[in-house]
Amino acid sequence: DAFVVTWYDQAGSNNAVQLTSASQPQIASSGSLLADGLDFDGSNDFLQTSSGVSITTSNDLSFSIVYKPDVTNADMTLLSQEDGTGTGRSWYRMETDADISTLIGGSSKVFFAAGENTNEKLSTVIFDDSASTIDGFKNSVTGTQGTSVNMEAASGEINIGESKNSDSRFNGTVKEIIIYLSDQIDNRFKIE
């Protein structure tokens, strides 16, 4: 079996690390890589970037995630930022009613209604500051658009697999996360 101490940032500048053995997500079992990616146990596994990411109230933000939850109807945060105001500064979360939402703009913006399942998904979220909108896409299908959204300023580390309050831990697997501090709506199909 093998567990992840460092998940390397392909840009070469901000690796995600976990030095506590009991909190490291698994990457291999019985000598073979896990087919679905890094396995987070929903109990104590998470990774955190080695330095903070500065986001101002006038930033755009785009991110894409390939993930597969192991459970449904559970509060789980897949991506969050360590500081900032609002409810946990959650970038991407699944809620007990199986909605998928973000709290980047200070209040919950739900992209997809209840009905979440344990299939692998590709999800993209794009925040456009000038238009005050935030769009969510699941498997390239558009969800509900949040309007009149104001980005919260933050400069903390990015958590993978938990909220900023060390709860709502993710139970499932993650294959890839891509983050841009820019609006990538025109490049979304290439990124996905």
PDB file of C-alpha atoms in Angstrom:
ATOM      1  CA  ASP A   1       0.000   0.000   0.000  1.00  0.00           C
ATOM      2  CA  ALA A   2       1.159   3.553  -0.685  1.00  0.00           C
ATOM      3  CA  PHE A   3      -0.035   6.918   0.593  1.00  0.00           C
ATOM      4  CA  VAL A   4       0.560  10.459  -0.655  1.00  0.00           C
ATOM      5  CA  VAL A   5       2.860  12.798   1.242  1.00  0.00           C
ATOM      6  CA  THR A   6       3.176  15.276  -1.661  1.00  0.00           C
ATOM      7  CA  TRP A   7       0.880  15.772  -4.644  1.00  0.00           C
ATOM      8  CA  TYR A   8       3.051  17.754  -7.026  1.00  0.00           C
ATOM      9  CA  ASP A   9       1.793  20.958  -8.626  1.00  0.00           C
ATOM     10  CA  GLN A  10       2.522  20.629 -12.339  1.00  0.00           C
ATOM     11  CA  ALA A  11       3.151  24.393 -12.476  1.00  0.00           C
ATOM     12  CA  GLY A  12       6.009  23.659 -10.086  1.00  0.00           C
ATOM     13  CA  SER A  13       5.163  26.229  -7.465  1.00  0.00           C
ATOM     14  CA  ASN A  14       2.606  25.049  -4.904  1.00  0.00           C
ATOM     15  CA  ASN A  15       2.578  21.344  -4.045  1.00  0.00           C
ATOM     16  CA  ALA A  16      -0.165  19.857  -1.858  1.00  0.00           C
ATOM     17  CA  VAL A  17       1.304  18.056   1.146  1.00  0.00           C
ATOM     18  CA  GLN A  18       0.287  15.952   4.144  1.00  0.00           C
ATOM     19  CA  LEU A  19       2.988  15.105   6.671  1.00  0.00           C
ATOM     20  CA  THR A  20       0.715  13.231   9.114  1.00  0.00           C
ATOM     21  CA  SER A  21       0.714   9.556   8.070  1.00  0.00           C
ATOM     22  CA  ALA A  22      -2.828   8.849   9.281  1.00  0.00           C
ATOM     23  CA  SER A  23      -4.183  11.743   7.168  1.00  0.00           C
ATOM     24  CA  GLN A  24      -2.547  10.854   3.855  1.00  0.00           C
ATOM     25  CA  PRO A  25      -4.830   9.752   0.999  1.00  0.00           C
ATOM     26  CA  GLN A  26      -4.043   6.358  -0.507  1.00  0.00           C
ATOM     27  CA  ILE A  27      -2.653   5.990  -4.037  1.00  0.00           C
ATOM     28  CA  ALA A  28      -1.822   2.255  -4.257  1.00  0.00           C
ATOM     29  CA  SER A  29      -3.144  -0.972  -2.808  1.00  0.00           C
ATOM     30  CA  SER A  30      -1.396  -4.356  -2.886  1.00  0.00           C
ATOM     31  CA  GLY A  31       1.321  -2.937  -5.136  1.00  0.00           C
ATOM     32  CA  SER A  32      -1.046  -1.502  -7.790  1.00  0.00           C
ATOM     33  CA  LEU A  33      -2.039   2.108  -8.398  1.00  0.00           C
ATOM     34  CA  LEU A  34      -5.683   2.829  -7.601  1.00  0.00           C
ATOM     35  CA  ALA A  35      -7.553   3.230 -10.900  1.00  0.00           C
ATOM     36  CA  ASP A  36      -9.776   6.065  -9.630  1.00  0.00           C
ATOM     37  CA  GLY A  37      -6.985   8.318  -8.323  1.00  0.00           C
ATOM     38  CA  LEU A  38      -6.152   9.424  -4.781  1.00  0.00           C
ATOM     39  CA  ASP A  39      -8.512   7.819  -2.250  1.00  0.00           C
ATOM     40  CA  PHE A  40      -9.701  10.092   0.590  1.00  0.00           C
ATOM     41  CA  ASP A  41     -11.323   8.167   3.459  1.00  0.00           C
ATOM     42  CA  GLY A  42     -13.854  10.820   4.613  1.00  0.00           C
ATOM     43  CA  SER A  43     -12.466  10.635   8.134  1.00  0.00           C
ATOM     44  CA  ASN A  44      -9.097  12.379   8.398  1.00  0.00           C
ATOM     45  CA  ASP A  45      -7.482  12.443   4.928  1.00  0.00           C
ATOM     46  CA  PHE A  46      -6.679  15.776   3.278  1.00  0.00           C
ATOM     47  CA  LEU A  47      -3.884  17.632   1.501  1.00  0.00           C
ATOM     48  CA  GLN A  48      -2.967  21.310   1.814  1.00  0.00           C
ATOM     49  CA  THR A  49      -0.945  23.479  -0.543  1.00  0.00           C
ATOM     50  CA  SER A  50       2.463  24.479   0.746  1.00  0.00           C
ATOM     51  CA  SER A  51       1.722  28.205   0.422  1.00  0.00           C
ATOM     52  CA  GLY A  52      -1.292  30.453   0.247  1.00  0.00           C
ATOM     53  CA  VAL A  53      -3.056  31.574  -2.893  1.00  0.00           C
ATOM     54  CA  SER A  54      -3.976  35.244  -2.890  1.00  0.00           C
ATOM     55  CA  ILE A  55      -7.440  36.033  -4.189  1.00  0.00           C
ATOM     56  CA  THR A  56      -8.850  39.548  -4.144  1.00  0.00           C
ATOM     57  CA  THR A  57     -12.442  40.710  -4.402  1.00  0.00           C
ATOM     58  CA  SER A  58     -11.819  41.490  -8.082  1.00  0.00           C
ATOM     59  CA  ASN A  59     -10.284  38.142  -9.146  1.00  0.00           C
ATOM     60  CA  ASP A  60     -11.689  35.723 -11.662  1.00  0.00           C
ATOM     61  CA  LEU A  61     -11.324  32.038 -10.833  1.00  0.00           C
ATOM     62  CA  SER A  62     -11.709  28.793 -12.794  1.00  0.00           C
ATOM     63  CA  PHE A  63     -11.172  25.239 -11.649  1.00  0.00           C
ATOM     64  CA  SER A  64     -11.881  21.735 -12.915  1.00  0.00           C
ATOM     65  CA  ILE A  65     -11.948  18.530 -10.859  1.00  0.00           C
ATOM     66  CA  VAL A  66     -12.221  14.860 -11.785  1.00  0.00           C
ATOM     67  CA  TYR A  67     -13.624  13.022  -8.759  1.00  0.00           C
ATOM     68  CA  LYS A  68     -15.771  10.083  -7.660  1.00  0.00           C
ATOM     69  CA  PRO A  69     -17.629  10.234  -4.328  1.00  0.00           C
ATOM     70  CA  ASP A  70     -17.973   7.017  -2.331  1.00  0.00           C
ATOM     71  CA  VAL A  71     -21.194   8.150  -0.628  1.00  0.00           C
ATOM     72  CA  THR A  72     -24.182  10.373  -1.386  1.00  0.00           C
ATOM     73  CA  ASN A  73     -26.310  12.636   0.812  1.00  0.00           C
ATOM     74  CA  ALA A  74     -23.371  13.633   2.996  1.00  0.00           C
ATOM     75  CA  ASP A  75     -21.762  16.994   3.751  1.00  0.00           C
ATOM     76  CA  MET A  76     -18.382  16.758   2.021  1.00  0.00           C
ATOM     77  CA  THR A  77     -16.013  19.488   0.894  1.00  0.00           C
ATOM     78  CA  LEU A  78     -13.682  18.620  -1.933  1.00  0.00           C
ATOM     79  CA  LEU A  79     -11.888  21.965  -2.294  1.00  0.00           C
ATOM     80  CA  SER A  80     -11.656  24.919   0.090  1.00  0.00           C
ATOM     81  CA  GLN A  81      -9.388  27.783   1.095  1.00  0.00           C
ATOM     82  CA  GLU A  82      -7.938  28.020   4.577  1.00  0.00           C
ATOM     83  CA  ASP A  83      -8.816  31.652   5.246  1.00  0.00           C
ATOM     84  CA  GLY A  84     -11.499  34.068   4.122  1.00  0.00           C
ATOM     85  CA  THR A  85     -14.920  34.879   5.456  1.00  0.00           C
ATOM     86  CA  GLY A  86     -18.233  33.229   4.644  1.00  0.00           C
ATOM     87  CA  THR A  87     -19.336  29.714   5.456  1.00  0.00           C
ATOM     88  CA  GLY A  88     -16.099  27.782   5.416  1.00  0.00           C
ATOM     89  CA  ARG A  89     -14.733  29.393   2.240  1.00  0.00           C
ATOM     90  CA  SER A  90     -15.782  26.263   0.350  1.00  0.00           C
ATOM     91  CA  TRP A  91     -14.915  26.250  -3.321  1.00  0.00           C
ATOM     92  CA  TYR A  92     -16.625  22.944  -4.099  1.00  0.00           C
ATOM     93  CA  ARG A  93     -18.868  20.915  -1.825  1.00  0.00           C
ATOM     94  CA  MET A  94     -21.552  18.255  -1.809  1.00  0.00           C
ATOM     95  CA  GLU A  95     -24.375  18.779   0.674  1.00  0.00           C
ATOM     96  CA  THR A  96     -26.626  16.426   2.657  1.00  0.00           C
ATOM     97  CA  ASP A  97     -29.471  16.948   0.186  1.00  0.00           C
ATOM     98  CA  ALA A  98     -27.051  15.867  -2.597  1.00  0.00           C
ATOM     99  CA  ASP A  99     -26.783  19.365  -4.055  1.00  0.00           C
ATOM    100  CA  ILE A 100     -23.429  20.505  -5.444  1.00  0.00           C
ATOM    101  CA  SER A 101     -22.543  24.066  -4.509  1.00  0.00           C
ATOM    102  CA  THR A 102     -19.876  26.658  -3.811  1.00  0.00           C
ATOM    103  CA  LEU A 103     -19.594  29.372  -1.167  1.00  0.00           C
ATOM    104  CA  ILE A 104     -16.882  31.415  -2.896  1.00  0.00           C
ATOM    105  CA  GLY A 105     -19.248  34.367  -3.172  1.00  0.00           C
ATOM    106  CA  GLY A 106     -20.155  34.333   0.534  1.00  0.00           C
ATOM    107  CA  SER A 107     -23.474  32.557   0.181  1.00  0.00           C
ATOM    108  CA  SER A 108     -24.248  29.141  -1.199  1.00  0.00           C
ATOM    109  CA  LYS A 109     -24.604  28.928  -4.988  1.00  0.00           C
ATOM    110  CA  VAL A 110     -26.137  25.583  -5.922  1.00  0.00           C
ATOM    111  CA  PHE A 111     -25.248  24.295  -9.398  1.00  0.00           C
ATOM    112  CA  PHE A 112     -26.997  20.936  -9.439  1.00  0.00           C
ATOM    113  CA  ALA A 113     -30.049  19.798  -7.537  1.00  0.00           C
ATOM    114  CA  ALA A 114     -30.397  16.661  -5.461  1.00  0.00           C
ATOM    115  CA  GLY A 115     -29.721  13.399  -7.235  1.00  0.00           C
ATOM    116  CA  GLU A 116     -25.964  13.065  -6.817  1.00  0.00           C
ATOM    117  CA  ASN A 117     -24.586   9.546  -7.355  1.00  0.00           C
ATOM    118  CA  THR A 118     -21.264   7.777  -6.910  1.00  0.00           C
ATOM    119  CA  ASN A 119     -20.253   7.878 -10.590  1.00  0.00           C
ATOM    120  CA  GLU A 120     -17.005   9.564 -11.655  1.00  0.00           C
ATOM    121  CA  LYS A 121     -17.548  13.200 -12.620  1.00  0.00           C
ATOM    122  CA  LEU A 122     -15.750  16.042 -14.311  1.00  0.00           C
ATOM    123  CA  SER A 123     -16.817  19.322 -12.755  1.00  0.00           C
ATOM    124  CA  THR A 124     -15.813  22.855 -13.716  1.00  0.00           C
ATOM    125  CA  VAL A 125     -16.589  26.097 -11.863  1.00  0.00           C
ATOM    126  CA  ILE A 126     -15.928  29.514 -13.428  1.00  0.00           C
ATOM    127  CA  PHE A 127     -16.242  32.813 -11.576  1.00  0.00           C
ATOM    128  CA  ASP A 128     -16.399  35.976 -13.714  1.00  0.00           C
ATOM    129  CA  ASP A 129     -15.917  39.037 -11.514  1.00  0.00           C
ATOM    130  CA  SER A 130     -16.833  41.662 -14.135  1.00  0.00           C
ATOM    131  CA  ALA A 131     -20.171  39.935 -14.826  1.00  0.00           C
ATOM    132  CA  SER A 132     -20.671  38.965 -11.146  1.00  0.00           C
ATOM    133  CA  THR A 133     -21.536  35.408 -12.178  1.00  0.00           C
ATOM    134  CA  ILE A 134     -20.418  31.943 -11.207  1.00  0.00           C
ATOM    135  CA  ASP A 135     -21.168  28.965 -13.461  1.00  0.00           C
ATOM    136  CA  GLY A 136     -20.980  25.284 -12.661  1.00  0.00           C
ATOM    137  CA  PHE A 137     -20.630  22.451 -15.174  1.00  0.00           C
ATOM    138  CA  LYS A 138     -20.843  18.720 -14.506  1.00  0.00           C
ATOM    139  CA  ASN A 139     -19.589  16.407 -17.257  1.00  0.00           C
ATOM    140  CA  SER A 140     -19.637  19.499 -19.521  1.00  0.00           C
ATOM    141  CA  VAL A 141     -23.361  20.121 -18.889  1.00  0.00           C
ATOM    142  CA  THR A 142     -24.316  23.574 -17.602  1.00  0.00           C
ATOM    143  CA  GLY A 143     -25.903  23.820 -14.179  1.00  0.00           C
ATOM    144  CA  THR A 144     -27.609  26.800 -12.557  1.00  0.00           C
ATOM    145  CA  GLN A 145     -25.763  30.112 -12.838  1.00  0.00           C
ATOM    146  CA  GLY A 146     -25.229  32.155  -9.696  1.00  0.00           C
ATOM    147  CA  THR A 147     -25.604  35.903 -10.267  1.00  0.00           C
ATOM    148  CA  SER A 148     -24.682  39.008  -8.245  1.00  0.00           C
ATOM    149  CA  VAL A 149     -21.742  37.159  -6.774  1.00  0.00           C
ATOM    150  CA  ASN A 150     -18.860  38.976  -5.109  1.00  0.00           C
ATOM    151  CA  MET A 151     -15.603  37.071  -4.657  1.00  0.00           C
ATOM    152  CA  GLU A 152     -14.373  36.962  -1.081  1.00  0.00           C
ATOM    153  CA  ALA A 153     -10.787  38.098  -0.523  1.00  0.00           C
ATOM    154  CA  ALA A 154      -8.557  35.350   0.856  1.00  0.00           C
ATOM    155  CA  SER A 155      -4.891  34.416   0.915  1.00  0.00           C
ATOM    156  CA  GLY A 156      -4.836  31.025   2.604  1.00  0.00           C
ATOM    157  CA  GLU A 157      -3.674  27.611   1.541  1.00  0.00           C
ATOM    158  CA  ILE A 158      -5.943  25.435  -0.563  1.00  0.00           C
ATOM    159  CA  ASN A 159      -7.323  22.327   1.141  1.00  0.00           C
ATOM    160  CA  ILE A 160      -8.050  19.234  -0.927  1.00  0.00           C
ATOM    161  CA  GLY A 161     -10.498  16.936   0.797  1.00  0.00           C
ATOM    162  CA  GLU A 162     -11.785  19.121   3.652  1.00  0.00           C
ATOM    163  CA  SER A 163     -13.339  22.456   4.577  1.00  0.00           C
ATOM    164  CA  LYS A 164     -11.336  25.231   6.227  1.00  0.00           C
ATOM    165  CA  ASN A 165     -12.768  24.215   9.604  1.00  0.00           C
ATOM    166  CA  SER A 166     -11.284  20.701   9.326  1.00  0.00           C
ATOM    167  CA  ASP A 167     -14.678  19.077   8.901  1.00  0.00           C
ATOM    168  CA  SER A 168     -16.900  17.989   5.993  1.00  0.00           C
ATOM    169  CA  ARG A 169     -14.095  15.708   4.810  1.00  0.00           C
ATOM    170  CA  PHE A 170     -14.372  14.230   1.334  1.00  0.00           C
ATOM    171  CA  ASN A 171     -15.017  10.494   1.012  1.00  0.00           C
ATOM    172  CA  GLY A 172     -14.038   9.342  -2.460  1.00  0.00           C
ATOM    173  CA  THR A 173     -11.332   9.622  -5.084  1.00  0.00           C
ATOM    174  CA  VAL A 174      -9.771  12.537  -6.957  1.00  0.00           C
ATOM    175  CA  LYS A 175      -7.843  12.157 -10.225  1.00  0.00           C
ATOM    176  CA  GLU A 176      -7.009  15.743 -11.089  1.00  0.00           C
ATOM    177  CA  ILE A 177      -7.550  19.366 -10.061  1.00  0.00           C
ATOM    178  CA  ILE A 178      -6.736  22.293 -12.357  1.00  0.00           C
ATOM    179  CA  ILE A 179      -6.951  25.855 -10.987  1.00  0.00           C
ATOM    180  CA  TYR A 180      -6.611  29.166 -12.849  1.00  0.00           C
ATOM    181  CA  LEU A 181      -6.798  32.611 -11.251  1.00  0.00           C
ATOM    182  CA  SER A 182      -8.557  33.799 -14.410  1.00  0.00           C
ATOM    183  CA  ASP A 183     -11.815  33.351 -16.324  1.00  0.00           C
ATOM    184  CA  GLN A 184     -11.343  30.294 -18.546  1.00  0.00           C
ATOM    185  CA  ILE A 185     -14.861  30.126 -20.024  1.00  0.00           C
ATOM    186  CA  ASP A 186     -13.503  30.409 -23.577  1.00  0.00           C
ATOM    187  CA  ASN A 187     -11.019  27.568 -22.951  1.00  0.00           C
ATOM    188  CA  ARG A 188     -13.311  25.341 -20.902  1.00  0.00           C
ATOM    189  CA  PHE A 189     -13.815  22.689 -23.591  1.00  0.00           C
ATOM    190  CA  LYS A 190     -10.030  22.383 -24.088  1.00  0.00           C
ATOM    191  CA  ILE A 191      -9.339  22.142 -20.362  1.00  0.00           C
ATOM    192  CA  GLU A 192     -12.090  19.577 -19.853  1.00  0.00           C
TER     193      GLU A 192
END
